[in-house]
CSV table of C-alpha atoms in Angstrom, one decimal:
chain,number,residue,atom,x,y,z
M,246,MET,CA,-19.1,15.3,1.8
M,247,GLN,CA,-18.7,15.4,5.7
M,248,THR,CA,-15.5,15.2,7.6
M,249,VAL,CA,-15.8,13.2,10.9
M,250,THR,CA,-13.0,12.9,13.5
M,251,THR,CA,-14.5,10.6,16.2
M,252,ILE,CA,-15.3,6.9,16.2
M,253,GLU,CA,-18.7,7.6,17.7
M,254,GLY,CA,-19.4,10.3,15.1
M,255,LEU,CA,-18.6,8.2,12.2
M,256,ARG,CA,-20.7,5.2,13.4
M,257,ALA,CA,-23.7,7.6,13.9
M,258,ALA,CA,-23.2,9.1,10.4
M,259,LEU,CA,-23.2,5.5,8.9
M,260,ALA,CA,-26.0,4.0,10.9
M,261,PRO,CA,-28.9,5.2,8.6
M,262,PHE,CA,-27.1,3.9,5.5
M,263,ARG,CA,-26.5,0.5,7.3
M,264,ALA,CA,-30.1,0.4,8.4
M,265,SER,CA,-31.3,0.8,4.8
M,266,GLY,CA,-29.1,-1.9,3.5
M,267,LYS,CA,-26.5,0.4,1.6
M,268,SER,CA,-23.2,-1.0,0.8
M,269,VAL,CA,-20.1,0.7,2.2
M,270,GLY,CA,-16.7,1.0,0.7
M,271,LEU,CA,-13.6,2.0,2.6
M,272,VAL,CA,-10.4,3.6,1.3
M,273,PRO,CA,-7.8,3.6,4.1
M,274,THR,CA,-5.0,6.1,3.6
M,275,MET,CA,-2.4,8.2,5.4
M,276,GLY,CA,-3.2,11.2,3.4
M,277,TYR,CA,-1.2,13.5,1.3
M,278,LEU,CA,-3.1,12.0,-1.5
M,279,HIS,CA,-2.0,11.4,-5.2
M,280,VAL,CA,-3.6,10.0,-8.3
M,281,GLY,CA,-3.0,6.5,-7.1
M,282,HIS,CA,-5.2,7.0,-4.1
M,283,MET,CA,-7.8,8.6,-6.3
M,284,GLU,CA,-7.9,5.4,-8.3
M,285,LEU,CA,-8.8,3.6,-5.3
M,286,VAL,CA,-11.6,6.2,-4.6
M,287,ARG,CA,-12.8,5.8,-8.2
M,288,ARG,CA,-13.1,2.1,-7.8
M,289,ALA,CA,-14.8,2.5,-4.5
M,290,ARG,CA,-17.2,5.0,-5.8
M,291,ALA,CA,-18.1,2.8,-8.8
M,292,GLU,CA,-18.8,-0.3,-6.6
M,293,ASN,CA,-20.6,1.0,-3.5
M,294,ASP,CA,-23.5,3.1,-2.4
M,295,VAL,CA,-21.4,5.0,0.4
M,296,VAL,CA,-17.7,5.7,0.3
M,297,VAL,CA,-15.5,6.4,3.4
M,298,ALA,CA,-11.9,7.5,3.0
M,299,SER,CA,-9.9,7.4,6.1
M,300,ILE,CA,-6.8,9.8,6.7
M,301,PHE,CA,-4.7,8.6,9.6
M,302,VAL,CA,-0.9,8.6,9.9
M,303,ASN,CA,-0.7,5.5,12.0
M,304,PRO,CA,2.2,5.7,14.5
M,305,LEU,CA,2.1,1.9,15.2
M,306,GLN,CA,3.5,1.2,11.7
M,307,PHE,CA,6.6,3.5,12.0
M,308,GLY,CA,9.8,2.3,13.6
M,309,ALA,CA,12.3,4.2,15.5
M,310,GLY,CA,14.1,6.7,13.2
M,311,GLU,CA,11.5,6.5,10.5
M,312,ASP,CA,9.6,9.4,9.1
M,313,LEU,CA,6.5,9.6,11.4
M,314,THR,CA,7.1,13.3,12.4
M,315,ARG,CA,7.9,14.5,8.8
M,316,TYR,CA,5.4,12.4,6.9
M,317,PRO,CA,3.6,14.9,4.5
M,318,ARG,CA,0.2,16.1,5.8
M,319,ASP,CA,-2.3,18.4,4.2
M,320,LEU,CA,-5.8,17.7,5.3
M,321,PRO,CA,-7.5,20.7,3.4
M,322,ARG,CA,-5.8,19.6,0.2
M,323,ASP,CA,-6.9,16.0,0.7
M,324,GLU,CA,-10.5,17.0,1.5
M,325,LYS,CA,-10.8,18.8,-1.7
M,326,MET,CA,-9.5,15.9,-3.7
M,327,LEU,CA,-11.8,13.5,-2.0
M,328,GLU,CA,-14.8,15.7,-2.4
M,329,GLU,CA,-14.1,16.0,-6.1
M,330,GLY,CA,-13.7,12.2,-6.2
M,331,GLY,CA,-17.3,11.7,-4.8
M,332,VAL,CA,-16.4,10.6,-1.3
M,333,ASP,CA,-19.3,10.8,1.1
M,334,PHE,CA,-17.4,10.7,4.4
M,335,VAL,CA,-13.7,11.4,5.3
M,336,PHE,CA,-12.7,9.9,8.7
M,337,ALA,CA,-9.8,11.9,10.0
M,338,PRO,CA,-9.2,11.1,13.6
M,339,GLY,CA,-6.2,12.2,15.8
M,340,VAL,CA,-4.0,9.8,17.5
M,341,SER,CA,-5.9,10.3,20.7
M,342,ASP,CA,-9.1,9.3,19.0
M,343,MET,CA,-7.8,6.1,17.6
M,344,TYR,CA,-5.6,5.2,20.6
M,345,PRO,CA,-7.0,7.0,23.7
M,346,ARG,CA,-4.5,4.7,25.7
M,347,PRO,CA,-1.6,2.6,24.5
M,348,MET,CA,-2.8,-0.4,22.6
M,349,ALA,CA,-2.5,-3.6,24.7
M,350,THR,CA,-3.9,-5.6,21.6
M,351,VAL,CA,-1.9,-6.3,18.5
M,352,VAL,CA,-3.0,-7.9,15.3
M,353,ASP,CA,-0.2,-9.7,13.4
M,354,VAL,CA,0.4,-12.2,10.6
M,355,PRO,CA,3.9,-12.9,11.8
M,356,THR,CA,5.2,-15.4,9.2
M,357,LEU,CA,4.3,-13.0,6.2
M,358,GLY,CA,5.1,-9.9,8.1
M,359,ALA,CA,8.6,-10.7,9.3
M,360,GLU,CA,10.2,-11.1,5.9
M,361,LEU,CA,10.9,-9.0,2.8
M,362,GLU,CA,9.9,-5.3,3.9
M,363,GLY,CA,9.1,-6.6,7.3
M,364,SER,CA,12.8,-7.9,7.7
M,365,VAL,CA,14.1,-4.2,7.3
M,366,ARG,CA,11.0,-2.7,9.1
M,367,PRO,CA,10.4,-4.9,12.1
M,368,GLY,CA,6.9,-4.4,13.6
M,369,HIS,CA,5.6,-2.4,10.5
M,370,PHE,CA,3.1,-5.0,9.4
M,371,SER,CA,1.7,-5.7,12.9
M,372,GLY,CA,1.0,-1.9,13.1
M,373,VAL,CA,-0.7,-2.0,9.7
M,374,CYS,CA,-2.8,-5.1,10.5
M,375,THR,CA,-3.8,-3.5,13.9
M,376,VAL,CA,-4.9,-0.3,12.5
M,377,VAL,CA,-6.7,-1.8,9.5
M,378,THR,CA,-8.6,-4.2,11.8
M,379,LYS,CA,-9.6,-1.2,13.9
M,380,LEU,CA,-10.8,0.8,10.8
M,381,PHE,CA,-12.7,-2.4,9.7
M,382,ASN,CA,-14.4,-2.5,13.2
M,383,ILE,CA,-15.1,1.3,13.1
M,384,VAL,CA,-16.5,1.5,9.5
M,385,GLY,CA,-17.8,-2.0,9.0
M,386,PRO,CA,-17.1,-1.8,5.2
M,387,ASP,CA,-18.5,-4.3,2.8
M,388,ARG,CA,-15.3,-3.7,0.6
M,389,ALA,CA,-11.9,-2.1,1.3
M,390,TYR,CA,-9.5,-0.8,-1.3
M,391,PHE,CA,-5.7,-1.2,-1.3
M,392,GLY,CA,-3.1,-0.5,-4.0
M,393,GLU,CA,-1.0,-3.3,-5.5
M,394,LYS,CA,2.1,-1.2,-5.1
M,395,ASP,CA,2.3,-2.3,-1.6
M,396,PHE,CA,1.9,-6.0,-2.6
M,397,GLN,CA,3.2,-7.6,0.6
M,398,GLN,CA,0.8,-5.4,2.6
M,399,LEU,CA,-2.1,-6.3,0.3
M,400,THR,CA,-1.2,-10.1,0.7
M,401,ILE,CA,-0.9,-9.9,4.5
M,402,ILE,CA,-4.3,-8.0,4.8
M,403,ARG,CA,-6.0,-10.6,2.6
M,404,ARG,CA,-4.6,-13.4,4.8
M,405,MET,CA,-5.6,-11.5,8.0
M,406,VAL,CA,-9.2,-11.1,6.7
M,407,GLU,CA,-9.3,-14.8,5.7
M,408,ASP,CA,-7.8,-16.2,9.0
M,409,LEU,CA,-10.1,-13.9,11.2
M,410,ALA,CA,-13.3,-14.3,9.1
M,411,GLN,CA,-13.6,-10.5,8.8
M,412,PRO,CA,-16.7,-9.8,6.7
M,413,VAL,CA,-14.8,-7.6,4.2
M,414,GLU,CA,-14.0,-8.0,0.5
M,415,VAL,CA,-10.4,-6.8,0.1
M,416,VAL,CA,-10.0,-5.2,-3.3
M,417,GLY,CA,-6.6,-4.8,-4.9
M,418,VAL,CA,-6.2,-1.9,-7.3
M,419,ALA,CA,-3.4,-1.7,-9.9
M,420,THR,CA,-0.4,0.5,-9.4
M,421,VAL,CA,-0.7,4.0,-10.9
M,422,ARG,CA,2.6,5.4,-12.3
M,423,GLU,CA,4.1,8.7,-13.2
M,424,ALA,CA,5.0,9.4,-16.9
M,425,ASP,CA,8.5,8.0,-16.5
M,426,GLY,CA,7.3,4.8,-14.9
M,427,LEU,CA,7.9,5.6,-11.1
M,428,ALA,CA,5.0,4.3,-9.0
M,429,CYS,CA,2.9,7.1,-7.5
M,430,SER,CA,3.7,7.5,-3.7
M,431,SER,CA,3.2,10.0,-1.1
M,432,ARG,CA,6.8,9.7,-0.2
M,433,ASN,CA,7.9,10.7,-3.7
M,434,VAL,CA,7.7,14.4,-2.4
M,435,TYR,CA,10.9,13.7,-0.3
M,436,LEU,CA,13.0,13.3,-3.4
M,437,ASN,CA,15.0,16.3,-4.7
M,438,ALA,CA,15.5,16.7,-8.4
M,439,GLU,CA,18.6,14.6,-8.6
M,440,GLN,CA,17.1,11.8,-6.5
M,441,ARG,CA,13.8,12.0,-8.4
M,442,ALA,CA,15.8,11.5,-11.7
M,443,ALA,CA,17.7,8.6,-10.1
M,444,ALA,CA,14.4,6.9,-8.9
M,445,VAL,CA,13.5,5.9,-12.4
M,446,ILE,CA,16.0,3.0,-11.9
M,447,VAL,CA,13.2,1.2,-9.8
M,448,PRO,CA,10.6,0.7,-12.7
M,449,LYS,CA,13.6,0.0,-15.0
M,450,ALA,CA,14.8,-2.7,-12.8
M,451,LEU,CA,11.3,-4.4,-13.2
M,452,ALA,CA,11.8,-4.3,-16.8
M,453,GLU,CA,15.3,-5.7,-16.5
M,454,ALA,CA,13.9,-8.7,-14.5
M,455,GLU,CA,11.4,-9.3,-17.2
M,456,ARG,CA,14.1,-9.1,-19.9
M,457,LEU,CA,16.2,-11.7,-18.0
M,458,ILE,CA,13.3,-14.1,-17.6
M,459,GLY,CA,12.2,-13.6,-21.1
M,460,ALA,CA,15.6,-14.4,-22.3
M,461,GLY,CA,15.4,-17.8,-20.7
M,462,GLU,CA,16.9,-17.4,-17.2
M,463,THR,CA,15.3,-19.9,-14.9
M,464,SER,CA,17.4,-19.3,-11.7
M,465,PRO,CA,15.7,-17.0,-9.2
M,466,ARG,CA,19.1,-16.1,-7.6
M,467,ALA,CA,20.5,-15.3,-11.0
M,468,VAL,CA,17.7,-12.9,-11.8
M,469,GLU,CA,17.9,-11.4,-8.3
M,470,ASP,CA,21.6,-10.9,-8.7
M,471,GLY,CA,21.1,-9.4,-12.2
M,472,VAL,CA,18.5,-6.9,-10.8
M,473,ARG,CA,20.8,-5.9,-7.8
M,474,ALA,CA,23.7,-5.3,-10.2
M,475,PHE,CA,21.4,-3.2,-12.5
M,476,ILE,CA,20.2,-1.1,-9.7
M,477,ALA,CA,23.7,-0.8,-8.4
M,478,ALA,CA,24.6,1.1,-11.5
M,479,GLU,CA,22.7,4.0,-10.1
M,480,PRO,CA,25.0,5.5,-7.4
M,481,LEU,CA,22.0,7.1,-5.4
M,482,ALA,CA,20.2,3.8,-5.2
M,483,ASN,CA,20.5,1.2,-2.5
M,484,ALA,CA,18.5,-2.0,-3.1
M,485,GLU,CA,17.5,-3.5,0.3
M,486,ILE,CA,15.2,-6.0,-1.0
M,487,VAL,CA,15.2,-7.8,-4.4
M,488,ALA,CA,13.1,-10.9,-4.2
M,489,LEU,CA,11.3,-13.3,-6.6
M,490,ARG,CA,8.4,-14.9,-4.9
M,491,HIS,CA,5.1,-16.7,-5.7
M,492,PRO,CA,2.6,-14.2,-6.6
M,493,GLU,CA,-0.1,-15.5,-4.1
M,494,MET,CA,1.8,-17.0,-1.2
M,495,LEU,CA,5.0,-14.8,-1.2
M,496,THR,CA,7.0,-18.1,-0.8
M,497,GLU,CA,10.4,-18.5,-2.3
M,498,VAL,CA,10.5,-19.8,-6.0
M,499,ALA,CA,12.9,-22.8,-6.5
M,500,GLU,CA,12.9,-22.4,-10.2
M,501,ILE,CA,11.3,-20.1,-12.7
M,502,GLY,CA,8.9,-22.0,-14.8
M,503,PRO,CA,6.1,-21.3,-17.2
M,504,GLY,CA,3.9,-19.8,-14.5
M,505,PRO,CA,4.0,-16.2,-13.2
M,506,VAL,CA,6.5,-15.0,-10.6
M,507,LEU,CA,6.4,-11.9,-8.6
M,508,LEU,CA,9.5,-9.5,-8.3
M,509,LEU,CA,9.5,-7.3,-5.2
M,510,LEU,CA,11.7,-4.3,-4.7
M,511,PHE,CA,12.4,-2.2,-1.7
M,512,VAL,CA,14.9,0.5,-2.8
M,513,ARG,CA,16.2,3.6,-0.9
M,514,ILE,CA,17.1,6.7,-2.8
M,515,GLY,CA,18.8,8.8,0.0
M,516,SER,CA,16.6,8.2,3.0
M,517,THR,CA,13.4,7.7,1.0
M,518,LYS,CA,12.0,4.2,0.6
M,519,LEU,CA,10.5,3.2,-2.7
M,520,LEU,CA,8.5,0.0,-3.2
M,521,ASP,CA,7.5,-1.6,-6.4
M,522,ASN,CA,6.7,-5.0,-7.9
M,523,ARG,CA,5.7,-6.8,-11.0
M,524,ILE,CA,4.1,-10.2,-11.8
M,525,ILE,CA,6.1,-11.5,-14.7
M,526,GLY,CA,4.9,-14.3,-17.0
M,527,GLN,CA,1.1,-13.5,-17.2
M,528,ASN,CA,-0.8,-11.4,-19.7
M,529,VAL,CA,-2.1,-8.8,-17.3
M,530,GLN,CA,0.6,-7.2,-15.2
M,531,ASN,CA,-0.1,-5.4,-12.0
M,532,SER,CA,0.6,-1.9,-13.3
M,533,ALA,CA,-1.9,0.6,-14.4
M,534,LYS,CA,-2.3,3.7,-16.5
M,535,VAL,CA,0.3,6.4,-16.5
M,536,ALA,CA,-0.5,9.4,-14.3
């Protein structure tokens, strides 16, 4: 495995593989890896000749007062995990490598990016789309791998790729969970013991929504209100987003029918944001093995 920190260096390293027709898979991350990231790596390794994992804490997707400066970082730890996972190249640029001067160009999907998580984190998804587009331009991957835990992000990236005819297959990978059901996230490290115990309310709320719908509730607002009340029973939890949406378009649902619906959650435990979701009403749900 080779770690590369410059755009020119990575392009040069990948050029011989490109010339020989090898396929390239990209796993974009902000580092401080967990088993969920490694599931992305596993898929990429199984489906491509060459695997690149990027580690870059992207300042463009952090708003004022968010956790940019304290976001967990441990490159040697991450490199060890990625080498064990069979990654060929780690792309670990600094901010000055990715943004040698302030960006004058922004990539955005404004309709999808301004609601749900975007409504409480304005500008977040334009930062995501901009850095992902730049990574696609640098790496030139055939496939790129993203976790379904960040379902809105995955949907936005898919739409961006379609709209801009970017020659990349976007692969969604099912959420990996801890033994108690909490979705794996780099930000889980922020939780103290009391908050970590309280955080289990998030996956339990997904189950509560499924129970309500399974019992015959057809009103999206009634389900959302029921889930909010369920989360509110945990004093440490603040549900900022509870939304039932169409699982492909993220549009609002007028009535819950026989088809699948998507429940999206954005819950804060203290100052830590936890995202989760579940597609309800289909046989295969978007959750994976227990870590």
